[in-house]
Each structure stands twice: as C-alpha cells, then as structure tokens.
C-alpha cells in the first residue's frame, strides 16, 4: 500500500470470537503417547525434549484421541472436516458479528482461511446460503498460506475496506490440525508437530466505518527467498503430510528486519510499540523476535498464552491473540501495534494499527435496507468485476 493510502479511512478489526473443541489432550498425555507409540524410535529422546520445550500445556481436538490416532483414509477425514466445520463455524460467526455490531446483511465479503481440509465450493458458499448473507457477498477462500493466512485475511479485509470505505468484511479461520495426523510419518519434525498443533475456529469482522478495536493503517507481505520447502505439505493418497524443516525456528532473523521495515515506512519503531500480536508457531519464534526487536518477552504475552493453552492453531492464532488483548481490557486510545502471521513460503503477512474505541452505529431495523453506493453489480459494472 502507498504510505498515505487509506489515511482518511478508519478500518477497524473488531473483537474476534474463538471456539475450541471439547476433546483435550495434555502435554503429559502427548509425551506418554509418544513413548508408547514410538518406543523404538532412535530419535525419541530428542522428540520428547522438543515437545516438552514447546510450552504447550494442552490442545483441543475435534475427536477423542483414540479416534484421532486412527487413519480411516483421506476421504473420510475430509468428510469429517466438512461436517465439523458446518457444525462449529456458525456459532463463532454469530458471536463475531455481534462483537462488531453487525448483521449478516451488513457483510460485503467473507474471507475464509483454512489449510487442514478442502471443500469446493468453499464453506463461504454454504455460509451465504444458510446464515442470511447477501447473495452478492464476495467470497475469498485462502487455502495455501498455512499459518500466515490469519494475517493475510486481515490484510485482504483491510485492502477491501480501503477500496470500499462503507464495506464490512467477515474473516473466518477454521483449522482442524488433528485431522492431518499421519501415523506413518516418523521424522522428528512430524513427531514435534504431533505435540504442537491444535484445533480451533475463529472469526472477526473488519468494519469500514465505526467499531472498537484495532484501526488498521498499513499492511505488507514479505517472502524469505528460497525457503519454499521449509514448511510444506506433501499431498498423497493418505492426505496432507506436514513437512517441517529444522531451519524453521531460525526464521525470525530474516523476518525481524521485515517487521522493522514496515514500521519504519510508517514512521514507527518496531521495537517501541504498545502491543504485538504475533503468530506463535513455537516458543523460539517469540523468544527470537523479542531479542531481534529488543522488546521485553512480556510484550508477546497474548500470543504466548494462545500457544500455552491451545497449541499452534495455525491461521487462528493471531485472531485468538487479538481476542485476548480485548479481554485483558483493551488499550488506551491511539496505542500503536503490529499484527504478524508467518507461514509457508516462508511468508510473513504484517499490518500496523492503533487501538480505537469509536462508537458503533446503531443497527438498521430493515435487514435489506443497507446498500453500499454503487455496490450492486447491475448498478456498477466496473465494481462488480473487481
């Protein structure tokens, strides 16, 4: 985005809603399972040590652990992904809309991010048909940015609302990482992943006008060259096989300068902000970023709490960390901060914003009364083709 682009438009990320499944597996249970399932693994002691050092105390999963450990085949797993998404997403969406003071009729675009299952048409079509969103609602499913997709969803919502200042965007992140468990993958990276990732659904609205939350001011992306194979999926007959390179924990060294660059372009110092919402891929990510940006470890408390209580919930991490910021009481008006998601590529999706407590306009009684000027495709062909 240009330095001054959108300066007169206040685009606000409102309080997210987050839900985690009812089945829980603790770190102690994870370690016990690793010992029993992989007793003869030559690198078991290393894997156990890595799992212990994740800082994850528990994770939530969509099935009981005995079912999670089975592999009935990719077809059955993907069907379960669709069933669970349709069962769990609507309630979270309703809460997110309420948090933002909006109704389905007020939403102009839905950004749906997920890397743990596949549907076509996307769940966005099902949401529009079942939850009363307008038939002209734009759909933007993002499936291949992994953990970075939470930040990407916020950035694309920001871009849309800058382009159309009266617009509102719904973001939905649905991640059932446990459905990607592969019992035959015995690399240390896979064993670590089995003790790190959790399941969650999150949603939030981004308002083009009004709302309390983080007023988004600038966003950017950064790709670390020649790192495509550091985080990847190998897609096989048995589904998605997660590949994690041992160099991934070192990625903050090349990414910290990207955070400094986006802040510096905005006239801010990345090491002197009021809040940090960072994707908690693991504890070293947060520890290294604290060191490279020269900020106290406490500044990453919201991201670390997500990691501790839920594990790495992929694209939903940044939304859950924002929720925790809200529930901690928010911030003084104008407090400055950064949101950053990291994922395959290696890709960083970053945005800057300030805390705002602008009043939310009252809802219109007529659900069909609201229209963005020039939004209807028949009335504005150029816009309809964007």
mmCIF file of C-alpha atoms in Angstrom:
data_model
loop_
_atom_site.group_PDB
_atom_site.id
_atom_site.type_symbol
_atom_site.label_atom_id
_atom_site.label_comp_id
_atom_site.label_asym_id
_atom_site.label_seq_id
_atom_site.Cartn_x
_atom_site.Cartn_y
_atom_site.Cartn_z
ATOM 1 C CA UNK A 1 0.000 0.000 0.000
ATOM 2 C CA UNK A 2 1.139 3.582 -0.636
ATOM 3 C CA UNK A 3 2.348 5.403 2.503
ATOM 4 C CA UNK A 4 -0.681 7.681 2.636
ATOM 5 C CA UNK A 5 -3.215 5.294 1.083
ATOM 6 C CA UNK A 6 -6.267 4.870 3.259
ATOM 7 C CA UNK A 7 -5.128 7.537 5.735
ATOM 8 C CA UNK A 8 -8.595 9.123 5.780
ATOM 9 C CA UNK A 9 -10.372 5.763 6.096
ATOM 10 C CA UNK A 10 -10.675 4.156 9.536
ATOM 11 C CA UNK A 11 -10.803 0.392 9.007
ATOM 12 C CA UNK A 12 -11.285 -1.451 12.294
ATOM 13 C CA UNK A 13 -10.620 -5.050 13.283
ATOM 14 C CA UNK A 14 -13.246 -5.772 15.940
ATOM 15 C CA UNK A 15 -13.147 -8.324 18.759
ATOM 16 C CA UNK A 16 -12.756 -11.870 17.421
ATOM 17 C CA UNK A 17 -14.773 -14.858 18.569
ATOM 18 C CA UNK A 18 -12.905 -18.113 19.145
ATOM 19 C CA UNK A 19 -14.059 -21.659 19.880
ATOM 20 C CA UNK A 20 -12.018 -24.777 20.580
ATOM 21 C CA UNK A 21 -13.336 -28.373 20.512
ATOM 22 C CA UNK A 22 -14.322 -30.215 23.675
ATOM 23 C CA UNK A 23 -11.729 -33.002 23.496
ATOM 24 C CA UNK A 24 -8.477 -32.156 25.277
ATOM 25 C CA UNK A 25 -5.039 -33.730 25.221
ATOM 26 C CA UNK A 26 -2.442 -32.524 27.735
ATOM 27 C CA UNK A 27 1.305 -32.316 27.288
ATOM 28 C CA UNK A 28 1.745 -35.241 29.688
ATOM 29 C CA UNK A 29 -0.660 -37.362 27.650
ATOM 30 C CA UNK A 30 1.138 -36.378 24.457
ATOM 31 C CA UNK A 31 4.510 -37.402 25.875
ATOM 32 C CA UNK A 32 3.099 -40.705 27.143
ATOM 33 C CA UNK A 33 1.638 -41.467 23.714
ATOM 34 C CA UNK A 34 4.930 -40.683 22.008
ATOM 35 C CA UNK A 35 6.757 -43.042 24.377
ATOM 36 C CA UNK A 36 4.269 -45.871 23.794
ATOM 37 C CA UNK A 37 3.813 -45.446 20.032
ATOM 38 C CA UNK A 38 7.468 -44.834 19.193
ATOM 39 C CA UNK A 39 9.369 -46.705 21.894
ATOM 40 C CA UNK A 40 11.968 -47.951 19.398
ATOM 41 C CA UNK A 41 12.434 -44.663 17.552
ATOM 42 C CA UNK A 42 16.151 -43.793 17.566
ATOM 43 C CA UNK A 43 15.419 -40.076 17.999
ATOM 44 C CA UNK A 44 12.648 -40.423 20.570
ATOM 45 C CA UNK A 45 14.586 -38.611 23.341
ATOM 46 C CA UNK A 46 15.090 -35.621 21.018
ATOM 47 C CA UNK A 47 11.417 -35.577 20.016
ATOM 48 C CA UNK A 48 10.307 -35.760 23.663
ATOM 49 C CA UNK A 49 12.614 -32.900 24.583
ATOM 50 C CA UNK A 50 11.313 -30.765 21.721
ATOM 51 C CA UNK A 51 7.689 -31.429 22.700
ATOM 52 C CA UNK A 52 8.437 -30.557 26.334
ATOM 53 C CA UNK A 53 10.006 -27.279 25.211
ATOM 54 C CA UNK A 54 7.042 -26.117 23.111
ATOM 55 C CA UNK A 55 5.394 -24.513 26.116
ATOM 56 C CA UNK A 56 2.084 -26.134 25.099
ATOM 57 C CA UNK A 57 0.274 -27.456 28.180
ATOM 58 C CA UNK A 58 -2.825 -28.718 26.365
ATOM 59 C CA UNK A 59 -4.543 -28.788 22.996
ATOM 60 C CA UNK A 60 -8.153 -29.187 21.872
ATOM 61 C CA UNK A 61 -9.084 -31.677 19.142
ATOM 62 C CA UNK A 62 -12.313 -32.475 17.276
ATOM 63 C CA UNK A 63 -12.252 -36.205 18.065
ATOM 64 C CA UNK A 64 -11.289 -38.270 21.100
ATOM 65 C CA UNK A 65 -7.608 -39.169 20.960
ATOM 66 C CA UNK A 66 -8.292 -42.830 20.166
ATOM 67 C CA UNK A 67 -10.158 -41.754 17.010
ATOM 68 C CA UNK A 68 -7.550 -39.139 16.148
ATOM 69 C CA UNK A 69 -4.828 -41.797 16.128
ATOM 70 C CA UNK A 70 -6.747 -43.876 13.572
ATOM 71 C CA UNK A 71 -6.368 -43.155 9.882
ATOM 72 C CA UNK A 72 -9.567 -44.186 8.061
ATOM 73 C CA UNK A 73 -8.371 -42.589 4.820
ATOM 74 C CA UNK A 74 -8.299 -39.120 3.335
ATOM 75 C CA UNK A 75 -11.871 -39.299 2.028
ATOM 76 C CA UNK A 76 -13.341 -39.976 5.459
ATOM 77 C CA UNK A 77 -11.149 -37.405 7.129
ATOM 78 C CA UNK A 78 -12.073 -34.700 4.654
ATOM 79 C CA UNK A 79 -15.770 -35.537 5.069
ATOM 80 C CA UNK A 80 -15.297 -35.134 8.817
ATOM 81 C CA UNK A 81 -13.612 -31.773 8.217
ATOM 82 C CA UNK A 82 -16.707 -30.561 6.337
ATOM 83 C CA UNK A 83 -19.105 -31.927 8.959
ATOM 84 C CA UNK A 84 -17.197 -30.349 11.845
ATOM 85 C CA UNK A 85 -16.801 -27.028 10.044
ATOM 86 C CA UNK A 86 -20.535 -26.775 9.379
ATOM 87 C CA UNK A 87 -21.303 -27.722 12.977
ATOM 88 C CA UNK A 88 -18.848 -25.324 14.630
ATOM 89 C CA UNK A 89 -18.381 -22.261 12.409
ATOM 90 C CA UNK A 90 -21.895 -20.678 12.527
ATOM 91 C CA UNK A 91 -21.915 -20.058 16.285
ATOM 92 C CA UNK A 92 -18.496 -18.410 16.113
ATOM 93 C CA UNK A 93 -19.620 -16.274 13.174
ATOM 94 C CA UNK A 94 -22.718 -15.151 15.072
ATOM 95 C CA UNK A 95 -20.587 -14.094 18.032
ATOM 96 C CA UNK A 96 -18.107 -12.239 15.821
ATOM 97 C CA UNK A 97 -20.934 -10.348 14.089
ATOM 98 C CA UNK A 98 -22.375 -9.409 17.472
ATOM 99 C CA UNK A 99 -18.972 -8.237 18.687
ATOM 100 C CA UNK A 100 -18.736 -5.942 15.674
ATOM 101 C CA UNK A 101 -22.312 -4.668 15.923
ATOM 102 C CA UNK A 102 -23.227 -6.141 12.533
ATOM 103 C CA UNK A 103 -25.762 -8.481 10.936
ATOM 104 C CA UNK A 104 -25.236 -10.889 8.039
ATOM 105 C CA UNK A 105 -26.901 -8.353 5.726
ATOM 106 C CA UNK A 106 -24.122 -5.867 6.563
ATOM 107 C CA UNK A 107 -21.314 -8.088 5.275
ATOM 108 C CA UNK A 108 -19.872 -7.446 1.817
ATOM 109 C CA UNK A 109 -17.082 -10.028 1.706
ATOM 110 C CA UNK A 110 -16.218 -13.250 3.553
ATOM 111 C CA UNK A 111 -12.566 -14.277 3.786
ATOM 112 C CA UNK A 112 -12.324 -17.951 4.759
ATOM 113 C CA UNK A 113 -8.919 -19.360 5.647
ATOM 114 C CA UNK A 114 -8.050 -22.982 6.324
ATOM 115 C CA UNK A 115 -5.230 -25.374 5.455
ATOM 116 C CA UNK A 116 -6.478 -28.557 7.139
ATOM 117 C CA UNK A 117 -9.312 -29.657 4.836
ATOM 118 C CA UNK A 118 -10.681 -28.982 1.370
ATOM 119 C CA UNK A 119 -14.131 -28.025 0.080
ATOM 120 C CA UNK A 120 -15.313 -26.803 -3.303
ATOM 121 C CA UNK A 121 -17.397 -24.761 -3.303
ATOM 122 C CA UNK A 122 -15.797 -23.196 -0.264
ATOM 123 C CA UNK A 123 -17.571 -23.045 3.078
ATOM 124 C CA UNK A 124 -18.237 -19.408 2.160
ATOM 125 C CA UNK A 125 -20.994 -20.519 -0.232
ATOM 126 C CA UNK A 126 -22.603 -22.641 2.478
ATOM 127 C CA UNK A 127 -22.440 -19.743 4.963
ATOM 128 C CA UNK A 128 -24.083 -17.368 2.496
ATOM 129 C CA UNK A 129 -26.877 -19.850 1.799
ATOM 130 C CA UNK A 130 -27.549 -20.811 5.415
ATOM 131 C CA UNK A 131 -26.828 -17.707 7.514
ATOM 132 C CA UNK A 132 -28.570 -14.946 5.573
ATOM 133 C CA UNK A 133 -25.595 -13.215 3.977
ATOM 134 C CA UNK A 134 -26.485 -11.303 0.785
ATOM 135 C CA UNK A 135 -26.198 -13.266 -2.444
ATOM 136 C CA UNK A 136 -23.763 -10.637 -3.775
ATOM 137 C CA UNK A 137 -21.316 -11.217 -0.884
ATOM 138 C CA UNK A 138 -17.788 -11.547 -2.229
ATOM 139 C CA UNK A 139 -16.037 -14.847 -1.445
ATOM 140 C CA UNK A 140 -12.308 -15.084 -0.823
ATOM 141 C CA UNK A 141 -11.183 -18.572 0.293
ATOM 142 C CA UNK A 142 -7.453 -18.854 1.118
ATOM 143 C CA UNK A 143 -6.113 -22.393 1.447
ATOM 144 C CA UNK A 144 -2.383 -22.428 0.818
ATOM 145 C CA UNK A 145 -0.836 -19.827 3.143
ATOM 146 C CA UNK A 146 -0.971 -22.078 6.190
ATOM 147 C CA UNK A 147 -0.355 -20.262 9.455
ATOM 148 C CA UNK A 148 0.258 -16.963 7.636
ATOM 149 C CA UNK A 149 -3.346 -16.947 6.393
ATOM 150 C CA UNK A 150 -4.715 -15.309 9.545
ATOM 151 C CA UNK A 151 -2.582 -12.244 8.876
ATOM 152 C CA UNK A 152 -3.366 -12.417 5.160
ATOM 153 C CA UNK A 153 -7.117 -12.457 5.899
ATOM 154 C CA UNK A 154 -6.804 -9.295 7.999
ATOM 155 C CA UNK A 155 -4.741 -7.628 5.270
ATOM 156 C CA UNK A 156 -7.125 -8.514 2.452
ATOM 157 C CA UNK A 157 -10.060 -7.278 4.545
ATOM 158 C CA UNK A 158 -8.144 -4.064 5.161
ATOM 159 C CA UNK A 159 -7.481 -3.621 1.432
ATOM 160 C CA UNK A 160 -11.151 -4.208 0.563
ATOM 161 C CA UNK A 161 -12.409 -1.686 3.114
ATOM 162 C CA UNK A 162 -9.893 0.921 1.944
ATOM 163 C CA UNK A 163 -11.174 0.430 -1.608
ATOM 164 C CA UNK A 164 -14.823 0.485 -0.472
ATOM 165 C CA UNK A 165 -14.996 2.555 2.746
ATOM 166 C CA UNK A 166 -18.606 1.601 3.536
ATOM 167 C CA UNK A 167 -17.861 -2.115 3.315
ATOM 168 C CA UNK A 168 -17.616 -4.704 6.083
ATOM 169 C CA UNK A 169 -15.707 -7.969 5.884
ATOM 170 C CA UNK A 170 -16.130 -11.191 7.836
ATOM 171 C CA UNK A 171 -12.980 -13.242 8.466
ATOM 172 C CA UNK A 172 -13.305 -16.941 9.353
ATOM 173 C CA UNK A 173 -10.386 -19.237 10.257
ATOM 174 C CA UNK A 174 -11.191 -22.943 10.597
ATOM 175 C CA UNK A 175 -8.301 -25.233 11.478
ATOM 176 C CA UNK A 176 -8.627 -28.895 12.441
ATOM 177 C CA UNK A 177 -4.940 -29.773 12.520
ATOM 178 C CA UNK A 178 -5.626 -33.099 14.246
ATOM 179 C CA UNK A 179 -7.257 -34.365 11.031
ATOM 180 C CA UNK A 180 -3.831 -34.169 9.387
ATOM 181 C CA UNK A 181 -2.179 -36.608 11.803
ATOM 182 C CA UNK A 182 -0.217 -39.204 9.855
ATOM 183 C CA UNK A 183 0.803 -42.251 11.936
ATOM 184 C CA UNK A 184 3.417 -43.360 9.388
ATOM 185 C CA UNK A 185 5.333 -40.049 9.439
ATOM 186 C CA UNK A 186 8.182 -40.669 11.854
ATOM 187 C CA UNK A 187 10.566 -37.786 11.199
ATOM 188 C CA UNK A 188 11.455 -35.661 14.215
ATOM 189 C CA UNK A 189 9.641 -32.689 12.664
ATOM 190 C CA UNK A 190 6.455 -34.766 12.331
ATOM 191 C CA UNK A 191 6.716 -36.063 15.904
ATOM 192 C CA UNK A 192 7.163 -32.489 17.130
ATOM 193 C CA UNK A 193 4.134 -31.381 15.113
ATOM 194 C CA UNK A 194 2.053 -34.105 16.757
ATOM 195 C CA UNK A 195 2.680 -32.371 20.085
ATOM 196 C CA UNK A 196 2.360 -28.790 18.880
ATOM 197 C CA UNK A 197 -0.744 -28.266 16.732
ATOM 198 C CA UNK A 198 -4.316 -27.893 17.983
ATOM 199 C CA UNK A 199 -7.801 -27.302 16.555
ATOM 200 C CA UNK A 200 -9.833 -24.085 16.670
ATOM 201 C CA UNK A 201 -12.380 -21.935 14.859
ATOM 202 C CA UNK A 202 -12.103 -18.145 14.946
ATOM 203 C CA UNK A 203 -13.954 -15.280 13.297
ATOM 204 C CA UNK A 204 -13.866 -11.493 13.332
ATOM 205 C CA UNK A 205 -15.348 -8.589 11.421
ATOM 206 C CA UNK A 206 -13.415 -5.745 9.857
ATOM 207 C CA UNK A 207 -15.538 -2.610 9.610
ATOM 208 C CA UNK A 208 -15.022 0.116 7.032
ATOM 209 C CA UNK A 209 -16.562 2.597 9.460
ATOM 210 C CA UNK A 210 -17.003 2.597 13.222
ATOM 211 C CA UNK A 211 -16.246 -0.084 15.743
ATOM 212 C CA UNK A 212 -13.926 -0.663 18.686
ATOM 213 C CA UNK A 213 -10.647 -2.488 18.157
ATOM 214 C CA UNK A 214 -7.518 -2.124 16.059
ATOM 215 C CA UNK A 215 -7.734 0.590 13.404
ATOM 216 C CA UNK A 216 -5.643 -0.858 10.564
ATOM 217 C CA UNK A 217 -3.290 1.616 8.885
ATOM 218 C CA UNK A 218 -0.723 -0.218 6.738
ATOM 219 C CA UNK A 219 -0.082 -3.784 5.600
ATOM 220 C CA UNK A 220 2.607 -5.629 3.717
ATOM 221 C CA UNK A 221 3.870 -9.107 2.823
ATOM 222 C CA UNK A 222 7.385 -10.488 2.820
ATOM 223 C CA UNK A 223 8.742 -13.719 1.339
ATOM 224 C CA UNK A 224 12.080 -15.102 2.535
ATOM 225 C CA UNK A 225 13.817 -16.229 -0.698
ATOM 226 C CA UNK A 226 14.487 -19.902 -1.356
ATOM 227 C CA UNK A 227 12.595 -21.271 1.646
ATOM 228 C CA UNK A 228 9.619 -22.903 -0.127
ATOM 229 C CA UNK A 229 10.484 -26.339 1.227
ATOM 230 C CA UNK A 230 10.925 -25.296 4.862
ATOM 231 C CA UNK A 231 7.187 -25.603 5.639
ATOM 232 C CA UNK A 232 5.147 -27.620 3.174
ATOM 233 C CA UNK A 233 2.524 -30.260 2.527
ATOM 234 C CA UNK A 234 3.230 -33.432 0.628
ATOM 235 C CA UNK A 235 -0.197 -34.342 -0.794
ATOM 236 C CA UNK A 236 -0.558 -38.114 -1.027
ATOM 237 C CA UNK A 237 -3.329 -40.702 -1.198
ATOM 238 C CA UNK A 238 -3.485 -40.577 2.610
ATOM 239 C CA UNK A 239 -3.956 -36.810 2.663
ATOM 240 C CA UNK A 240 -1.788 -33.908 3.771
ATOM 241 C CA UNK A 241 1.633 -34.846 5.142
ATOM 242 C CA UNK A 242 3.176 -31.934 7.008
ATOM 243 C CA UNK A 243 6.853 -31.234 6.279
ATOM 244 C CA UNK A 244 8.794 -29.117 8.762
ATOM 245 C CA UNK A 245 12.444 -28.277 8.156
ATOM 246 C CA UNK A 246 14.799 -27.985 11.121
ATOM 247 C CA UNK A 247 15.730 -24.480 9.946
ATOM 248 C CA UNK A 248 12.219 -23.086 10.571
ATOM 249 C CA UNK A 249 12.967 -21.921 14.149
ATOM 250 C CA UNK A 250 15.666 -19.622 12.726
ATOM 251 C CA UNK A 251 13.257 -17.645 10.511
ATOM 252 C CA UNK A 252 12.945 -14.634 12.817
ATOM 253 C CA UNK A 253 16.451 -13.495 11.894
ATOM 254 C CA UNK A 254 15.426 -12.691 8.284
ATOM 255 C CA UNK A 255 11.850 -11.720 9.214
ATOM 256 C CA UNK A 256 12.595 -9.268 12.028
ATOM 257 C CA UNK A 257 14.048 -6.763 9.510
ATOM 258 C CA UNK A 258 10.804 -7.006 7.511
ATOM 259 C CA UNK A 259 8.862 -6.015 10.642
ATOM 260 C CA UNK A 260 11.265 -3.126 11.199
ATOM 261 C CA UNK A 261 10.857 -2.075 7.574
ATOM 262 C CA UNK A 262 7.060 -1.874 7.595
ATOM 263 C CA UNK A 263 7.110 0.015 10.890
ATOM 264 C CA UNK A 264 9.859 2.371 9.692
ATOM 265 C CA UNK A 265 7.956 3.147 6.485
ATOM 266 C CA UNK A 266 5.096 4.261 8.728
ATOM 267 C CA UNK A 267 7.329 6.401 10.913
ATOM 268 C CA UNK A 268 7.245 3.911 13.791
ATOM 269 C CA UNK A 269 9.933 1.936 15.590
ATOM 270 C CA UNK A 270 9.113 -1.800 15.601
ATOM 271 C CA UNK A 271 10.949 -2.115 18.908
ATOM 272 C CA UNK A 272 8.880 0.583 20.605
ATOM 273 C CA UNK A 273 5.218 -0.298 20.118
ATOM 274 C CA UNK A 274 2.375 -0.720 22.599
ATOM 275 C CA UNK A 275 1.190 -4.161 21.500
ATOM 276 C CA UNK A 276 2.413 -7.138 19.489
ATOM 277 C CA UNK A 277 0.093 -9.777 18.013
ATOM 278 C CA UNK A 278 2.454 -12.405 16.619
ATOM 279 C CA UNK A 279 1.808 -15.869 15.223
ATOM 280 C CA UNK A 280 3.070 -18.246 17.907
ATOM 281 C CA UNK A 281 4.435 -21.081 15.799
ATOM 282 C CA UNK A 282 6.558 -22.110 18.766
ATOM 283 C CA UNK A 283 8.310 -20.540 21.745
ATOM 284 C CA UNK A 284 11.552 -19.870 19.887
ATOM 285 C CA UNK A 285 9.712 -17.698 17.369
ATOM 286 C CA UNK A 286 8.609 -15.412 20.195
ATOM 287 C CA UNK A 287 11.922 -15.589 22.060
ATOM 288 C CA UNK A 288 13.937 -14.707 18.967
ATOM 289 C CA UNK A 289 11.612 -11.902 17.932
ATOM 290 C CA UNK A 290 11.891 -10.448 21.429
ATOM 291 C CA UNK A 291 15.666 -10.489 21.037
ATOM 292 C CA UNK A 292 15.860 -9.165 17.480
ATOM 293 C CA UNK A 293 13.338 -6.367 18.067
ATOM 294 C CA UNK A 294 14.752 -5.646 21.538
ATOM 295 C CA UNK A 295 11.382 -5.773 23.292
ATOM 296 C CA UNK A 296 10.537 -7.468 26.610
ATOM 297 C CA UNK A 297 9.239 -11.061 26.361
ATOM 298 C CA UNK A 298 6.107 -9.901 28.228
ATOM 299 C CA UNK A 299 5.103 -7.925 25.137
ATOM 300 C CA UNK A 300 4.207 -11.236 23.451
ATOM 301 C CA UNK A 301 2.024 -12.419 26.346
ATOM 302 C CA UNK A 302 -1.172 -12.740 24.279
ATOM 303 C CA UNK A 303 0.481 -14.888 21.608
ATOM 304 C CA UNK A 304 2.270 -16.973 24.230
ATOM 305 C CA UNK A 305 -0.997 -17.578 26.105
ATOM 306 C CA UNK A 306 -2.569 -18.927 22.905
ATOM 307 C CA UNK A 307 0.371 -21.283 22.402
ATOM 308 C CA UNK A 308 0.286 -22.464 26.018
ATOM 309 C CA UNK A 309 -3.453 -23.106 26.246
ATOM 310 C CA UNK A 310 -4.361 -24.129 22.691
ATOM 311 C CA UNK A 311 -1.103 -25.028 20.943
ATOM 312 C CA UNK A 312 -0.333 -23.789 17.449
ATOM 313 C CA UNK A 313 -3.824 -23.332 15.978
ATOM 314 C CA UNK A 314 -2.440 -22.248 12.593
ATOM 315 C CA UNK A 315 -4.265 -19.333 10.948
ATOM 316 C CA UNK A 316 -6.451 -18.812 14.039
ATOM 317 C CA UNK A 317 -3.514 -17.855 16.297
ATOM 318 C CA UNK A 318 -3.482 -14.134 15.526
ATOM 319 C CA UNK A 319 -7.263 -13.843 15.942
ATOM 320 C CA UNK A 320 -7.130 -15.594 19.306
ATOM 321 C CA UNK A 321 -4.281 -13.337 20.444
ATOM 322 C CA UNK A 322 -6.353 -10.282 19.456
ATOM 323 C CA UNK A 323 -9.287 -11.712 21.434
ATOM 324 C CA UNK A 324 -7.036 -11.976 24.482
ATOM 325 C CA UNK A 325 -5.979 -8.355 24.071
ATOM 326 C CA UNK A 326 -9.662 -7.335 24.141
ATOM 327 C CA UNK A 327 -10.396 -9.490 27.171
ATOM 328 C CA UNK A 328 -7.432 -8.003 29.022
ATOM 329 C CA UNK A 329 -9.220 -4.652 28.856
ATOM 330 C CA UNK A 330 -8.003 -3.276 25.542
ATOM 331 C CA UNK A 331 -5.610 -0.346 25.324
ATOM 332 C CA UNK A 332 -5.565 3.444 25.608
ATOM 333 C CA UNK A 333 -6.879 5.294 22.581
ATOM 334 C CA UNK A 334 -4.217 5.554 19.892
ATOM 335 C CA UNK A 335 -1.953 2.803 21.258
ATOM 336 C CA UNK A 336 0.201 1.540 18.387
ATOM 337 C CA UNK A 337 0.949 -2.064 17.478
ATOM 338 C CA UNK A 338 1.692 -4.731 14.899
ATOM 339 C CA UNK A 339 -0.003 -7.957 13.825
ATOM 340 C CA UNK A 340 2.117 -10.568 12.042
ATOM 341 C CA UNK A 341 1.418 -14.070 10.778
ATOM 342 C CA UNK A 342 4.130 -16.399 9.483
ATOM 343 C CA UNK A 343 3.746 -19.473 7.318
ATOM 344 C CA UNK A 344 4.841 -21.449 4.246
ATOM 345 C CA UNK A 345 6.954 -19.635 1.754
ATOM 346 C CA UNK A 346 8.464 -18.603 4.211
ATOM 347 C CA UNK A 347 5.833 -15.850 4.164
ATOM 348 C CA UNK A 348 5.095 -13.029 6.588
ATOM 349 C CA UNK A 349 1.800 -11.107 6.494
ATOM 350 C CA UNK A 350 2.072 -7.941 8.582
ATOM 351 C CA UNK A 351 -0.106 -4.975 9.437
ATOM 352 C CA UNK A 352 0.122 -1.919 11.674
ATOM 353 C CA UNK A 353 -2.713 -0.354 13.608
ATOM 354 C CA UNK A 354 -3.825 1.756 16.539
ATOM 355 C CA UNK A 355 -6.355 0.991 19.224
ATOM 356 C CA UNK A 356 -9.606 2.856 18.720
ATOM 357 C CA UNK A 357 -12.869 2.940 20.611
ATOM 358 C CA UNK A 358 -15.077 4.633 18.029
ATOM 359 C CA UNK A 359 -18.821 4.235 18.709
ATOM 360 C CA UNK A 360 -20.621 1.564 16.713
ATOM 361 C CA UNK A 361 -23.570 2.981 14.715
ATOM 362 C CA UNK A 362 -26.956 1.525 15.625
ATOM 363 C CA UNK A 363 -28.167 -1.381 13.506
ATOM 364 C CA UNK A 364 -30.811 -0.645 10.917
ATOM 365 C CA UNK A 365 -34.128 -2.387 11.580
ATOM 366 C CA UNK A 366 -34.575 -3.356 7.932
ATOM 367 C CA UNK A 367 -32.108 -6.120 7.098
ATOM 368 C CA UNK A 368 -32.373 -5.282 3.399
ATOM 369 C CA UNK A 369 -32.076 -1.523 3.789
ATOM 370 C CA UNK A 370 -28.287 -1.253 3.751
ATOM 371 C CA UNK A 371 -26.551 -0.961 0.400
ATOM 372 C CA UNK A 372 -23.093 0.286 -0.471
ATOM 373 C CA UNK A 373 -23.402 3.064 -3.036
ATOM 374 C CA UNK A 374 -22.532 1.556 -6.400
ATOM 375 C CA UNK A 375 -22.137 -1.909 -4.902
ATOM 376 C CA UNK A 376 -24.958 -3.762 -6.665
ATOM 377 C CA UNK A 377 -23.380 -5.384 -9.731
ATOM 378 C CA UNK A 378 -26.133 -4.201 -12.078
ATOM 379 C CA UNK A 379 -25.697 -0.596 -10.907
ATOM 380 C CA UNK A 380 -21.901 -0.546 -11.035
ATOM 381 C CA UNK A 381 -20.444 -2.991 -13.572
ATOM 382 C CA UNK A 382 -16.832 -1.923 -13.030
ATOM 383 C CA UNK A 383 -17.033 -2.604 -9.352
ATOM 384 C CA UNK A 384 -18.816 -5.893 -9.888
ATOM 385 C CA UNK A 385 -15.873 -7.145 -11.899
ATOM 386 C CA UNK A 386 -13.191 -6.397 -9.316
#
